[in-house]
Amino acid sequence: MTARFEGQSAIVTGAARGIGLGIARRLAEEGARVALWDLDFKAFDAAGFEPALKQEVDVSDLASVEQGFAASLAALGQVDILVNNAGINGPVETSWNYPVEAWHKVLAVDLTSVFYCCRTAVPHMRGRGYGRIVNVASIAGKEGGAGLSAYSAAKAGVIGFTKTLARELVESGVLANCIAPVITETDLLKQQTPEHIALARAKIPMNRFLRIDEIAATAAFACSRECSFTTGFTFDVSGGRATY
């Protein structure tokens, strides 16, 4: 593994487990000092991986984000990379029956948090003339998903917000991109029924689910200096499912 992130520092949200932890581990393996953000770390289990910082941050609360960023900056010295991964699925329900409170919660965690984190980190990155921002969206943000109106709307919003942010930052040295994965092999998938799993896999032309290490590899490129002329883009991690 090359040390392409040697001397760099990163914040990864929703990093106590799953995709966020996989991305954080990959960045650390390539030399980055990584601060993990999550609501709690009770389920944190990453043998052999000791991050620079584990911090309890509610990304849906601006004050918590600002306090978390200040603490991470004090610990790391600088922030070169921000990966906005924190998210929730919300209930599966038709749009006309979707619980209003659940709608607001999903939008707060999946979309507004991305705005809060970028709003807080970007001035620091602009001041240094360098930064890489990677926002984790979803194939649902491109295609929509029946029963997932809030989640799909939020992830579509993440894609649109990232395009806008990238245009605003285009000459600053700070690049912002998305990744849009399909369903991934995580503990959450194991909780689904065999019928749901089979239906989800059938939508993927490669006829298998995405692995966390595959998302991490794509995210690592988007976080790196090698990604130097691409901004406002949504990287496809869908096994051939995405059509645009």
C-alpha atoms as one frame of an Amber mdcrd trajectory, in Angstrom:
protein
   0.000   0.000   0.000   1.464   3.369  -1.023   1.650   6.279   1.405  -0.100
   8.805  -0.845  -1.739  10.462   2.176   1.461  10.835   4.180   1.388  14.164
   6.007  -2.347  14.607   5.456  -5.257  14.528   7.898  -8.855  13.474   7.361
 -12.247  13.544   9.030 -14.667  10.725   8.228 -18.233  10.922   9.539 -20.326
   7.884  10.429 -17.056   6.055  10.915 -17.661   3.791  13.910 -18.613   0.901
  11.654 -19.442  -0.185   8.130 -18.622   1.934   5.099 -17.274   4.891   7.069
 -14.913   2.703   9.038 -13.761   1.007   5.837 -12.950   4.358   4.220 -11.196
   5.625   7.340  -9.096   2.471   7.595  -8.059   2.739   3.930  -6.986   6.365
   4.326  -4.993   5.477   7.443  -3.344   2.534   5.712  -2.116   4.978   3.081
  -0.601   7.317   5.635  -3.357   9.718   6.710  -4.075  10.684  10.282  -7.814
  10.130  10.629 -10.429  11.504  12.997 -13.523   9.336  13.251 -16.855  11.034
  13.906 -19.980   9.199  15.026 -22.823   9.479  17.509 -21.208   6.820  19.705
 -18.477   4.219  19.503 -20.061   1.393  21.478 -20.022  -0.830  18.397 -16.521
   0.225  17.316 -14.462  -2.858  16.571 -11.470  -2.334  14.325  -8.668  -4.666
  15.324  -5.287  -3.293  14.353  -6.598   0.176  13.528  -6.058   3.003  15.960
  -7.335   6.331  14.586  -5.842   9.651  15.591  -9.135  10.609  17.216 -12.556
   9.114  17.951 -15.089  11.845  18.509 -18.789  11.794  19.325 -20.395  14.311
  16.982 -24.053  14.767  16.017 -23.680  15.832  12.395 -27.322  16.917  12.243
 -26.546  19.676  14.777 -24.482  22.633  13.565 -23.085  23.481  16.998 -21.916
  19.891  17.483 -20.256  19.938  14.048 -18.478  23.214  14.761 -17.252  21.971
  18.141 -16.185  18.675  16.625 -14.266  20.361  13.837 -12.464  22.653  16.270
 -11.437  19.650  18.381 -10.323  17.650  15.331  -8.352  20.599  13.999  -6.627
  21.014  17.362  -5.706  17.312  17.415  -4.714  16.972  13.760  -3.205  20.395
  13.075  -4.913  20.620   9.688  -7.758  19.000   7.772  -7.010  18.053   4.173
  -9.840  15.569   3.612 -13.498  15.462   4.617 -15.617  12.383   3.939 -19.313
  12.892   4.667 -20.571   9.343   5.114 -22.975   9.520   8.077 -26.510   8.519
   7.163 -29.660   6.602   8.023 -32.155   4.757   5.830 -35.394   5.702   7.538
 -38.603   3.657   7.348 -39.856   1.936   4.204 -43.220   3.518   3.444 -45.117
   5.100   0.570 -44.679   8.852   0.192 -48.299   9.575   1.118 -47.989   7.571
   4.339 -44.419   8.542   5.194 -44.121   9.748   8.827 -43.382  13.466   8.898
 -40.956  13.197  11.830 -39.032  10.452  10.047 -38.862  12.590   6.900 -37.282
  15.477   8.803 -34.837  13.167  10.597 -33.635  11.472   7.409 -33.168  14.827
   5.648 -31.323  16.199   8.680 -28.889  13.293   8.950 -28.434  12.467   5.263
 -28.481  15.914   3.626 -28.363  18.827   6.060 -25.390  17.247   7.831 -23.404
  17.362   4.584 -24.128  21.079   4.317 -23.170  21.642   7.965 -19.890  19.746
   7.690 -18.901  21.422   4.422 -19.952  24.853   5.691 -17.667  24.335   8.681
 -14.657  22.762   6.952 -14.491  24.695   3.684 -13.186  28.015   5.085 -10.224
  26.160   6.601  -9.535  24.336   3.331  -9.894  27.504   1.251  -7.505  29.275
   3.563  -4.887  26.590   2.936  -5.585  26.433  -0.795  -6.161  22.685  -0.739
  -8.807  20.151   0.186 -10.688  17.086  -0.922 -14.345  16.564  -0.010 -16.104
  13.276  -0.724 -19.826  13.011  -0.051 -21.375   9.555   0.065 -24.634   9.596
  -1.898 -26.424   6.507  -3.250 -27.804   4.974  -6.415 -31.167   5.871  -4.854
 -30.246   9.513  -5.370 -30.098   8.869  -9.104 -32.902   6.359  -9.587 -35.213
   6.881  -6.626 -36.409   3.954  -4.560 -39.999   2.937  -3.935 -40.763   3.303
  -0.235 -37.608   5.354   0.334 -38.800   8.848  -0.518 -36.870  10.671   2.209
 -33.658   8.705   1.678 -33.826   9.076  -2.121 -34.598  12.788  -1.890 -31.753
  13.337   0.560 -29.212  11.488  -1.557 -30.332  13.314  -4.708 -29.858  16.492
  -2.689 -26.326  15.439  -1.761 -25.495  15.044  -5.456 -26.967  18.443  -6.325
 -25.301  20.165  -3.375 -21.924  18.656  -4.284 -22.180  19.937  -7.872 -22.964
  23.418  -6.570 -20.179  23.387  -3.977 -17.681  22.195  -6.591 -18.555  25.098
  -8.896 -18.147  27.569  -6.046 -14.724  26.133  -5.185 -13.498  25.357  -8.677
 -10.428  27.635  -8.607  -9.652  27.315  -4.902  -7.706  24.049  -4.847 -10.591
  22.406  -2.975 -12.372  19.662  -4.925 -15.738  18.123  -4.036 -17.104  14.870
  -5.442 -19.675  12.182  -4.619 -19.685   8.437  -4.684 -22.969   6.644  -5.369
 -22.920   3.022  -4.187 -25.528   0.306  -4.449 -26.411  -1.975  -1.521 -23.232
  -3.057   0.196 -22.210  -6.160   2.145 -22.616  -4.868   5.690 -24.255  -6.132
   8.874 -27.381  -4.195   7.871 -27.763  -6.347   4.769 -27.660  -9.504   6.875
 -30.779  -8.310   8.694 -32.861  -8.313   5.493 -35.091 -11.159   4.348 -33.776
 -13.607   1.718 -36.439 -12.307  -0.689 -35.309  -8.702  -0.279 -31.656  -9.693
  -0.715 -32.394 -11.637  -3.892 -34.413  -8.767  -5.371 -31.700  -6.240  -4.589
 -28.955  -8.390  -6.110 -30.995  -8.937  -9.273 -30.838  -5.197 -10.014 -27.023
  -5.276 -10.174 -25.646  -6.469 -13.542 -22.561  -7.959 -11.881 -24.992 -10.117
  -9.855 -23.285  -9.509  -6.517 -23.236  -6.874  -3.812 -20.674  -4.168  -3.403
 -17.903  -4.715  -0.857 -16.771  -2.100   1.641 -13.183  -2.293   0.414 -14.387
  -1.435  -3.111 -16.131   1.712  -1.867 -13.030   2.589   0.152 -10.805   2.268
  -2.919 -13.012   4.625  -4.931 -13.248   7.090  -2.055  -9.474   6.988  -1.568
  -8.887   8.051  -5.167 -11.389  10.905  -4.847  -9.618  11.978  -1.627  -6.176
  11.976  -3.208  -4.001  14.477  -5.065  -4.289  12.169  -8.065  -7.892  13.302
  -8.361  -6.794  16.710  -9.609  -9.075  17.581 -12.544 -12.397  16.085 -11.475
 -14.825  18.010  -9.301 -18.607  18.029  -8.963 -18.695  14.443 -10.240 -20.540
  11.420  -8.894 -18.406   8.291  -9.042 -20.410   5.195  -9.920 -19.916   2.213
  -7.601 -22.893   0.201  -8.791 -21.656  -2.898 -10.610 -22.995  -1.556 -13.921
 -26.419  -0.539 -12.612 -26.082   3.236 -13.025 -27.045   4.562 -16.448 -25.677
   8.073 -15.998
